[in-house]
Amino acid sequence: MLYSKPYKIVGRFGRSSLRKVMKIKTAFIIFAILVQPSNLRAKYFGGKEVEKISGTNLAQKNEPVRAPFFRGEGLPTPPQQNAPWPHGADALSIAAATLFEQGLADPRGLEYREIEIAVGSPWNGGGYPLKTHGWILPNDGKDGRFAVAWNGLVYPVMSLGHSANLHNDWEAISKGKDRNSMIIRRSVAEEYAVHFGVLEPLKVVLLLRLGETELARRLWELAPHDEKDPYLDLANDWTWNAFERAATAHMRGDDRLALADARMLAKIQPLIEVEAEQRGFIPDTDYSNSPSSMQLWSLLADCERRVANQKNPSLPKNDIAALIDDLENVDARQSGQPGGVNLAEDPRVKALVKRGAEAVEPLLDAMENDTRLTRSVSFGRSFFRSRHLISVSEAAYAALVDFLRVDFRNYGEDGKPLSRKELAAHIRAYWAKMRDLSPAERFYAMLRDDKAGKDQWLQAGANIVQPTDVESHGGWTTIPKRKPGQKVILRGESLRDGRTPSVSQLLAQRSDDIAAIRTNSTAEHFLYLDAGRMALYLADWDKTAAISTLKKRLSRAWSIGAQPNDILAFNGNPVEHFGTMIAKMTLARARCGDETAYDEYAAWIQRVELKGVSFGGKELQSPLIEGAAHPSIEQAIDYLFNDPKSPWSNALAEGNGFWLLDFWQTPLSNTAGFRKQALRALTDESLAGAITFHPRKDWNSHTEAQIELKGLGLGFRGSNDDPDTPPPGQKVSFRVCDAFAYFYSQYQNGPKFQLFWPEEKRDAGVLACRKWLEEK
């Protein structure tokens, strides 16, 4: 829901939030990513098309065609929207009556039919056709046909189908069938929200309005809801549906549809706010999951401007002013989650970066004063109710950062983010001082400046030691594949000219400076990581000079976890937060010529607690791989994989799944130490998991079956039409010995083995794997 008051809004992840996010269970992440709407479409989105409305040919193969943009002046109001409604006195009925009075689309008196409508997507704006059921508004002949959908919004209709049966749509769910797959607590995706077969509380409200009281009551008992007062949750659902449709329509350029939703939200927002406060809901607590009102007002103003400009479009020119004007069309998209939008890769931003110094001041002006939005939207997770509409100001800033190779974002003395004007002032001061210097000299000047601070020192160091063939734009880095022995030239090579202080001296000094900062908080632990990062830059620049700095940073590392503050800071196990940096510095020190680092690492990894390390396992193993020839590392490997005190003594144990597949693809699985564990495991006939094949029509390039292994879900591909492949849906259990034989077969060229073979055939395969290992 959207509010004009400054209610609590969750911003970008801080480091403490990131720690919590990384603890999310793997099962939840896999479920959220893999549950795809195609399954719903295949099962429920049927119906023969009878009447074409839009005239658009939707029959193209493979590639969906976007629906035509909405061209009307606004969405129609259902004919019985304001007609009286006798309703009950219970909390649900009262909440429902209030929502319809505020404008929730009223389906009464309308024919229920198969419809095809366009739905959005936060990944690319969407706008693709989807078949579902809805209530058809009378045809007034002006802007085409419209329907009330199950999310409480009115939609332009692309095509109409046969009449639909409301009771048939909800029969299975109302009787408690299909509950696991079809009941969702709160929709985020528009295609779920408009679908008649996905039960949500707001859909019950529509049924109640239609007089389907008995059906509505049965479904209400199944749908998660607030027992005391469901009003605010229902209002949140409604306003989110409208905001998401507006945001995705804006992304794809359907400005009149986005404007219709933004205007509606602006109208109902104060009504909902007053009602919520009268009902006793508390701002900053009950409203914390709502999109911010700032996003709404920005979107409304932008849609108003764009629709007005459609009548008088400006002609693009190739001067800087025209290029900045064109930033409103930036449409870079998010490519992963968690992740972000790489604005620097958009051709409009690239064009301004190419103009170099002459574009700096115009970009600063845009960053400081431009209030327009781009077509880009970012999010933490697509399945969370959170969207960030990216502004032209942010696109201008991305161009500045890409050209100057410095990110100036930081916090003021009060700990609050700098305003746009404050940030612009910082960049102007930097540019006034640096504009006549070459990039390498700018980086050196930043590194030398005692007042520049940690963040700029780190950026300067990273830029100086970055190879010239590496591309970095907007935080995304591309490293080319190099030929063996190919010489790598660093961007700061011109600084090796005998100057004082040298780059080596400055990198060492800044690593020490960062390590010496004291905050009396858990931030000191992150400062340690930053100091280690600077030491790694020094190792890239000057191997001889780096050894002493790496030794100093690692001397602290070997005691991490021993101090009470270390444990309190990271929920009991700091290893997963520091382990990656410790492993990287160990490898860097060894590559610089001091291989005693391996001995120190071997002692450390046998001493620290590895149980519960849910990420970073791959990095922790890197020094074991590269230093395997050292007796101390060899002994450490034997301890880690065979001593009962080590959580790695059973590779299949709960909690090891995060590094399991990476491990099997490394030389560690063929070391003498691990072979001891493997030979034990190949005699273990206790159950380890199960494999279940999907129907062949659902096979794709990634998976044919699902492997369940000690709480870890793995996709399987590679049956190669094996005659022993079980029928779809049949679950085949496998043993510990089978799992080890399978992994050796899959990743280390061991004897052929499949988890789904009959047990007698698996017994022979396990025996073959044991003989193969014993002969290695």
PDB file of C-alpha atoms in Angstrom, residues 17 50 162 234 356 394 495 509 520 530 560 696 767:
ATOM      1  CA  SER A  17      21.022  -7.311   6.524  1.00  0.00           C
ATOM      2  CA  VAL A  50     -13.927 -17.480 -30.024  1.00  0.00           C
ATOM      3  CA  HIS A 162     -16.566 -19.123 -24.001  1.00  0.00           C
ATOM      4  CA  LEU A 234      -6.624  -6.766   1.644  1.00  0.00           C
ATOM      5  CA  GLY A 356      34.190  12.213 -21.900  1.00  0.00           C
ATOM      6  CA  GLU A 394      20.766   7.648 -11.305  1.00  0.00           C
ATOM      7  CA  LEU A 495      53.242   4.997 -12.302  1.00  0.00           C
ATOM      8  CA  GLN A 509      50.321   2.237   4.030  1.00  0.00           C
ATOM      9  CA  ASN A 520      34.121  -0.228  18.675  1.00  0.00           C
ATOM     10  CA  ASP A 530      38.908  -4.005   3.374  1.00  0.00           C
ATOM     11  CA  ILE A 560      39.796 -14.679  14.333  1.00  0.00           C
ATOM     12  CA  ARG A 696       9.730 -36.683 -20.488  1.00  0.00           C
ATOM     13  CA  LEU A 767      32.456 -52.505  -6.266  1.00  0.00           C
TER      14      LEU A 767
END
